[in-house]
Amino acid sequence: MKKYLQTKWLLFIVLCSSIAIATSGRFLKISQSMENFAAAYRIINHQYVDETDPNQLMRIGIDSMLGHMDPYTNYFSEAQMVQVRMGVKGGWDGIGVELMKNKEQVIIKELVENTPAEEHHLRVGDVLLKIDGTELKGRAIEDVSKTLQGKAGTKVSIEVMRPSSGEVRELVIERTKVTKKNVPYYGMVDDETGYIVLTTFSQRAGANVQDAFQALQEEYNPKQVILDLRDNGGGFLIEAVNICNIFLNKGNEIVYTKAKIPEWDRSFKTLNAPIDIDIPLIVLMNGRSASASEIVAGALQDLDRAVLLGRNSFGKGLVQNTKDIGYSSKVKLTTAKYYIPSGRCVQALDYKDGVPVKVADSLRQEFETKNGRKVYDGKGLEPDYEIEESPKSVLLEALMKNHVIFDYANIYREEYDSIITAKEFELTDDELEEFVKYATKSWMEHTTKTEKAIAKLEKRSKKEGTYQQLAEQFKNARLKIEKEKKASFEKHKTEVKQQLEQEIVGRYYYMTGQVENRLARDQDVAEAIKLFNNKERFDKLLKP
């Protein structure tokens, strides 16, 4: 017995020693790598023939290292962290604008309702020239946004130009608390169907969805509800749990996370009494529904509480946390994966040295919902009721990419002080024709991928000495493309018209109006209503 205990004790010591050696070996590699990097960084900054920017070199080094992970693992400077907090919290101290850069100009991309920016008659499309006397040309958009923000109650001086007239105004604006709605619209889409759209899982998303649902109950008593999570990229995980709690009993596990460090594993359950566990529910989703959206939709699917309608979700099952690295900078890195009630992870891609790799069909695993329905991992969430999405035409993509629709909506806003209600607004044929005239030049000058491919072939044929034989074919191809481009506006008239109407409505009624305007012709919403009306089919979708 004594010999047996001695043997076990010896094995234990050997095991511990092995672990210690392995651990110390890893730390040794880390230490050596850090010394090598510091030495190279020091020598380059000191001895390189031209002047170097130490901050830029370090940023390149960090970005390159993190680029071998996944796209959600990033380095954020202090200015960039301000933007991240704005997006997640859904609120900030400022004047109520969101900015973008077009070439060298800093432009107002979006106005928030009931803010100082609105009170001072700023508009989407206005160009910011100076903040507190400092010119903005050449500055990063993150730095400009940070400069514009500040503690509520403080004042900021801006110089702004209205492109349509060239008028330059100098304004002194007092900053305030700015809150961007995460539930921009809720209402009834017919006599029986309530509709709630959630755009982001920022703070109070759960409470706001609950308030919207209860307001619908009190005023309209809907028989069924549509929860719209399309284009919702996620946010706070806990808000996803809170939203599920509206429709699920207390104590249901909604999501659990598994980390590299076991102590970081966590489980999230519903904590409160539900509002309504029986009302028929459809969740709308698409390829841009991600993260917290997938937790809500996935949990409601796994627990057979709702029918998912639309397209496959994005497939982001990775959890990020931010870590301080000094000087107000942070690294946001993936620390865990999350799993929904059936046990599946919705992650659709693996990452090898930063390169995305699709999960092979042979590696996808089967799981079961509460009722025994078959569901699978590896491709995001698959809808119970699939609806194909018509891809945007090359014409519409070009008009949006080149800011043609954006700019024309600003011109329209200058010409008309007001429009009819968002729900009723529609462009006349004459107004649409005016837009076509405005947009044609930009569209004809736009180089499509096909035109780029032809130019590349021409260049190659000249190098290889075959251009003369192919010149006629190249010419004919270009003529056909030009003819097709001229016919594009008529071919894609409805698609372009609807997008332009959405953009124009946003100038008068913000995001709330945009949602209201598109509802009447929203194909997914129409299909959801049809499914609700076919109770037998709806119920069948929730059974094995």
PDB file of N, CA and C in Angstrom, residues 488-533:
ATOM      1  N   SER A 488     -31.293  50.605 -67.705  1.00  0.00           N
ATOM      2  CA  SER A 488     -31.365  50.151 -66.306  1.00  0.00           C
ATOM      3  C   SER A 488     -32.407  50.889 -65.486  1.00  0.00           C
ATOM      4  N   PHE A 489     -32.553  52.208 -65.705  1.00  0.00           N
ATOM      5  CA  PHE A 489     -33.496  52.978 -64.891  1.00  0.00           C
ATOM      6  C   PHE A 489     -34.928  52.498 -65.086  1.00  0.00           C
ATOM      7  N   GLU A 490     -35.273  52.150 -66.322  1.00  0.00           N
ATOM      8  CA  GLU A 490     -36.617  51.642 -66.573  1.00  0.00           C
ATOM      9  C   GLU A 490     -36.779  50.241 -66.002  1.00  0.00           C
ATOM     10  N   LYS A 491     -35.741  49.428 -66.150  1.00  0.00           N
ATOM     11  CA  LYS A 491     -35.779  48.042 -65.687  1.00  0.00           C
ATOM     12  C   LYS A 491     -35.895  47.963 -64.158  1.00  0.00           C
ATOM     13  N   HIS A 492     -35.213  48.872 -63.465  1.00  0.00           N
ATOM     14  CA  HIS A 492     -35.189  48.827 -61.993  1.00  0.00           C
ATOM     15  C   HIS A 492     -35.906  50.036 -61.386  1.00  0.00           C
ATOM     16  N   LYS A 493     -36.895  50.518 -62.104  1.00  0.00           N
ATOM     17  CA  LYS A 493     -37.615  51.730 -61.713  1.00  0.00           C
ATOM     18  C   LYS A 493     -38.211  51.633 -60.311  1.00  0.00           C
ATOM     19  N   THR A 494     -38.902  50.542 -60.020  1.00  0.00           N
ATOM     20  CA  THR A 494     -39.584  50.388 -58.729  1.00  0.00           C
ATOM     21  C   THR A 494     -38.592  50.348 -57.581  1.00  0.00           C
ATOM     22  N   GLU A 495     -37.519  49.595 -57.763  1.00  0.00           N
ATOM     23  CA  GLU A 495     -36.505  49.451 -56.719  1.00  0.00           C
ATOM     24  C   GLU A 495     -35.854  50.795 -56.396  1.00  0.00           C
ATOM     25  N   VAL A 496     -35.467  51.527 -57.428  1.00  0.00           N
ATOM     26  CA  VAL A 496     -34.822  52.826 -57.232  1.00  0.00           C
ATOM     27  C   VAL A 496     -35.802  53.815 -56.611  1.00  0.00           C
ATOM     28  N   LYS A 497     -37.035  53.818 -57.081  1.00  0.00           N
ATOM     29  CA  LYS A 497     -38.059  54.732 -56.574  1.00  0.00           C
ATOM     30  C   LYS A 497     -38.285  54.535 -55.079  1.00  0.00           C
ATOM     31  N   GLN A 498     -38.408  53.283 -54.657  1.00  0.00           N
ATOM     32  CA  GLN A 498     -38.666  52.998 -53.246  1.00  0.00           C
ATOM     33  C   GLN A 498     -37.495  53.421 -52.370  1.00  0.00           C
ATOM     34  N   GLN A 499     -36.272  53.192 -52.830  1.00  0.00           N
ATOM     35  CA  GLN A 499     -35.103  53.585 -52.045  1.00  0.00           C
ATOM     36  C   GLN A 499     -35.007  55.099 -51.924  1.00  0.00           C
ATOM     37  N   LEU A 500     -35.306  55.798 -53.014  1.00  0.00           N
ATOM     38  CA  LEU A 500     -35.274  57.258 -52.989  1.00  0.00           C
ATOM     39  C   LEU A 500     -36.365  57.807 -52.071  1.00  0.00           C
ATOM     40  N   GLU A 501     -37.543  57.212 -52.118  1.00  0.00           N
ATOM     41  CA  GLU A 501     -38.627  57.643 -51.233  1.00  0.00           C
ATOM     42  C   GLU A 501     -38.242  57.458 -49.770  1.00  0.00           C
ATOM     43  N   GLN A 502     -37.594  56.336 -49.456  1.00  0.00           N
ATOM     44  CA  GLN A 502     -37.138  56.091 -48.089  1.00  0.00           C
ATOM     45  C   GLN A 502     -36.164  57.179 -47.639  1.00  0.00           C
ATOM     46  N   GLU A 503     -35.241  57.522 -48.531  1.00  0.00           N
ATOM     47  CA  GLU A 503     -34.224  58.518 -48.193  1.00  0.00           C
ATOM     48  C   GLU A 503     -34.866  59.888 -47.982  1.00  0.00           C
ATOM     49  N   ILE A 504     -35.809  60.238 -48.834  1.00  0.00           N
ATOM     50  CA  ILE A 504     -36.480  61.542 -48.719  1.00  0.00           C
ATOM     51  C   ILE A 504     -37.322  61.607 -47.449  1.00  0.00           C
ATOM     52  N   VAL A 505     -38.084  60.567 -47.178  1.00  0.00           N
ATOM     53  CA  VAL A 505     -38.917  60.541 -45.971  1.00  0.00           C
ATOM     54  C   VAL A 505     -38.060  60.717 -44.717  1.00  0.00           C
ATOM     55  N   GLY A 506     -36.869  60.129 -44.718  1.00  0.00           N
ATOM     56  CA  GLY A 506     -35.969  60.257 -43.577  1.00  0.00           C
ATOM     57  C   GLY A 506     -35.567  61.686 -43.286  1.00  0.00           C
ATOM     58  N   ARG A 507     -35.564  62.534 -44.311  1.00  0.00           N
ATOM     59  CA  ARG A 507     -35.187  63.941 -44.110  1.00  0.00           C
ATOM     60  C   ARG A 507     -36.254  64.707 -43.329  1.00  0.00           C
ATOM     61  N   TYR A 508     -37.490  64.218 -43.376  1.00  0.00           N
ATOM     62  CA  TYR A 508     -38.596  64.912 -42.713  1.00  0.00           C
ATOM     63  C   TYR A 508     -39.059  64.194 -41.436  1.00  0.00           C
ATOM     64  N   TYR A 509     -39.078  62.856 -41.484  1.00  0.00           N
ATOM     65  CA  TYR A 509     -39.668  62.087 -40.386  1.00  0.00           C
ATOM     66  C   TYR A 509     -38.694  61.094 -39.737  1.00  0.00           C
ATOM     67  N   TYR A 510     -37.425  61.213 -40.063  1.00  0.00           N
ATOM     68  CA  TYR A 510     -36.382  60.394 -39.460  1.00  0.00           C
ATOM     69  C   TYR A 510     -36.643  58.895 -39.683  1.00  0.00           C
ATOM     70  N   MET A 511     -36.023  58.062 -38.856  1.00  0.00           N
ATOM     71  CA  MET A 511     -36.132  56.614 -39.055  1.00  0.00           C
ATOM     72  C   MET A 511     -37.556  56.121 -38.824  1.00  0.00           C
ATOM     73  N   THR A 512     -38.265  56.752 -37.910  1.00  0.00           N
ATOM     74  CA  THR A 512     -39.655  56.367 -37.648  1.00  0.00           C
ATOM     75  C   THR A 512     -40.483  56.454 -38.925  1.00  0.00           C
ATOM     76  N   GLY A 513     -40.326  57.541 -39.647  1.00  0.00           N
ATOM     77  CA  GLY A 513     -41.054  57.724 -40.882  1.00  0.00           C
ATOM     78  C   GLY A 513     -40.637  56.740 -41.956  1.00  0.00           C
ATOM     79  N   GLN A 514     -39.350  56.414 -41.991  1.00  0.00           N
ATOM     80  CA  GLN A 514     -38.869  55.460 -42.990  1.00  0.00           C
ATOM     81  C   GLN A 514     -39.512  54.091 -42.797  1.00  0.00           C
ATOM     82  N   VAL A 515     -39.612  53.653 -41.542  1.00  0.00           N
ATOM     83  CA  VAL A 515     -40.254  52.367 -41.262  1.00  0.00           C
ATOM     84  C   VAL A 515     -41.718  52.413 -41.678  1.00  0.00           C
ATOM     85  N   GLU A 516     -42.391  53.482 -41.309  1.00  0.00           N
ATOM     86  CA  GLU A 516     -43.814  53.621 -41.620  1.00  0.00           C
ATOM     87  C   GLU A 516     -44.041  53.635 -43.132  1.00  0.00           C
ATOM     88  N   ASN A 517     -43.136  54.275 -43.859  1.00  0.00           N
ATOM     89  CA  ASN A 517     -43.281  54.389 -45.312  1.00  0.00           C
ATOM     90  C   ASN A 517     -43.132  53.048 -46.018  1.00  0.00           C
ATOM     91  N   ARG A 518     -42.222  52.211 -45.542  1.00  0.00           N
ATOM     92  CA  ARG A 518     -41.960  50.947 -46.255  1.00  0.00           C
ATOM     93  C   ARG A 518     -42.931  49.827 -45.877  1.00  0.00           C
ATOM     94  N   LEU A 519     -43.654  49.969 -44.753  1.00  0.00           N
ATOM     95  CA  LEU A 519     -44.490  48.874 -44.264  1.00  0.00           C
ATOM     96  C   LEU A 519     -45.547  48.435 -45.271  1.00  0.00           C
ATOM     97  N   ALA A 520     -46.125  49.383 -45.971  1.00  0.00           N
ATOM     98  CA  ALA A 520     -47.223  49.057 -46.889  1.00  0.00           C
ATOM     99  C   ALA A 520     -46.779  48.140 -48.022  1.00  0.00           C
ATOM    100  N   ARG A 521     -45.470  48.159 -48.364  1.00  0.00           N
ATOM    101  CA  ARG A 521     -44.986  47.330 -49.471  1.00  0.00           C
ATOM    102  C   ARG A 521     -43.916  46.345 -49.013  1.00  0.00           C
ATOM    103  N   ASP A 522     -43.861  46.068 -47.719  1.00  0.00           N
ATOM    104  CA  ASP A 522     -42.853  45.175 -47.162  1.00  0.00           C
ATOM    105  C   ASP A 522     -43.267  43.717 -47.394  1.00  0.00           C
ATOM    106  N   GLN A 523     -42.525  43.026 -48.241  1.00  0.00           N
ATOM    107  CA  GLN A 523     -42.880  41.660 -48.625  1.00  0.00           C
ATOM    108  C   GLN A 523     -42.828  40.698 -47.441  1.00  0.00           C
ATOM    109  N   ASP A 524     -41.828  40.845 -46.576  1.00  0.00           N
ATOM    110  CA  ASP A 524     -41.703  39.955 -45.414  1.00  0.00           C
ATOM    111  C   ASP A 524     -42.902  40.117 -44.469  1.00  0.00           C
ATOM    112  N   VAL A 525     -43.300  41.359 -44.242  1.00  0.00           N
ATOM    113  CA  VAL A 525     -44.450  41.623 -43.372  1.00  0.00           C
ATOM    114  C   VAL A 525     -45.717  41.025 -43.983  1.00  0.00           C
ATOM    115  N   ALA A 526     -45.875  41.181 -45.291  1.00  0.00           N
ATOM    116  CA  ALA A 526     -47.046  40.615 -45.974  1.00  0.00           C
ATOM    117  C   ALA A 526     -47.084  39.100 -45.845  1.00  0.00           C
ATOM    118  N   GLU A 527     -45.928  38.459 -45.981  1.00  0.00           N
ATOM    119  CA  GLU A 527     -45.861  37.003 -45.850  1.00  0.00           C
ATOM    120  C   GLU A 527     -46.135  36.560 -44.412  1.00  0.00           C
ATOM    121  N   ALA A 528     -45.693  37.353 -43.450  1.00  0.00           N
ATOM    122  CA  ALA A 528     -45.947  37.042 -42.044  1.00  0.00           C
ATOM    123  C   ALA A 528     -47.442  37.072 -41.748  1.00  0.00           C
ATOM    124  N   ILE A 529     -48.130  38.067 -42.281  1.00  0.00           N
ATOM    125  CA  ILE A 529     -49.582  38.169 -42.070  1.00  0.00           C
ATOM    126  C   ILE A 529     -50.295  36.980 -42.704  1.00  0.00           C
ATOM    127  N   LYS A 530     -49.874  36.613 -43.915  1.00  0.00           N
ATOM    128  CA  LYS A 530     -50.459  35.442 -44.585  1.00  0.00           C
ATOM    129  C   LYS A 530     -50.263  34.184 -43.744  1.00  0.00           C
ATOM    130  N   LEU A 531     -49.078  34.043 -43.151  1.00  0.00           N
ATOM    131  CA  LEU A 531     -48.801  32.865 -42.327  1.00  0.00           C
ATOM    132  C   LEU A 531     -49.650  32.866 -41.064  1.00  0.00           C
ATOM    133  N   PHE A 532     -49.795  34.021 -40.424  1.00  0.00           N
ATOM    134  CA  PHE A 532     -50.665  34.110 -39.251  1.00  0.00           C
ATOM    135  C   PHE A 532     -52.094  33.682 -39.602  1.00  0.00           C
ATOM    136  N   ASN A 533     -52.533  34.101 -40.772  1.00  0.00           N
ATOM    137  CA  ASN A 533     -53.909  33.793 -41.191  1.00  0.00           C
ATOM    138  C   ASN A 533     -54.121  32.322 -41.513  1.00  0.00           C
TER     139      ASN A 533
END
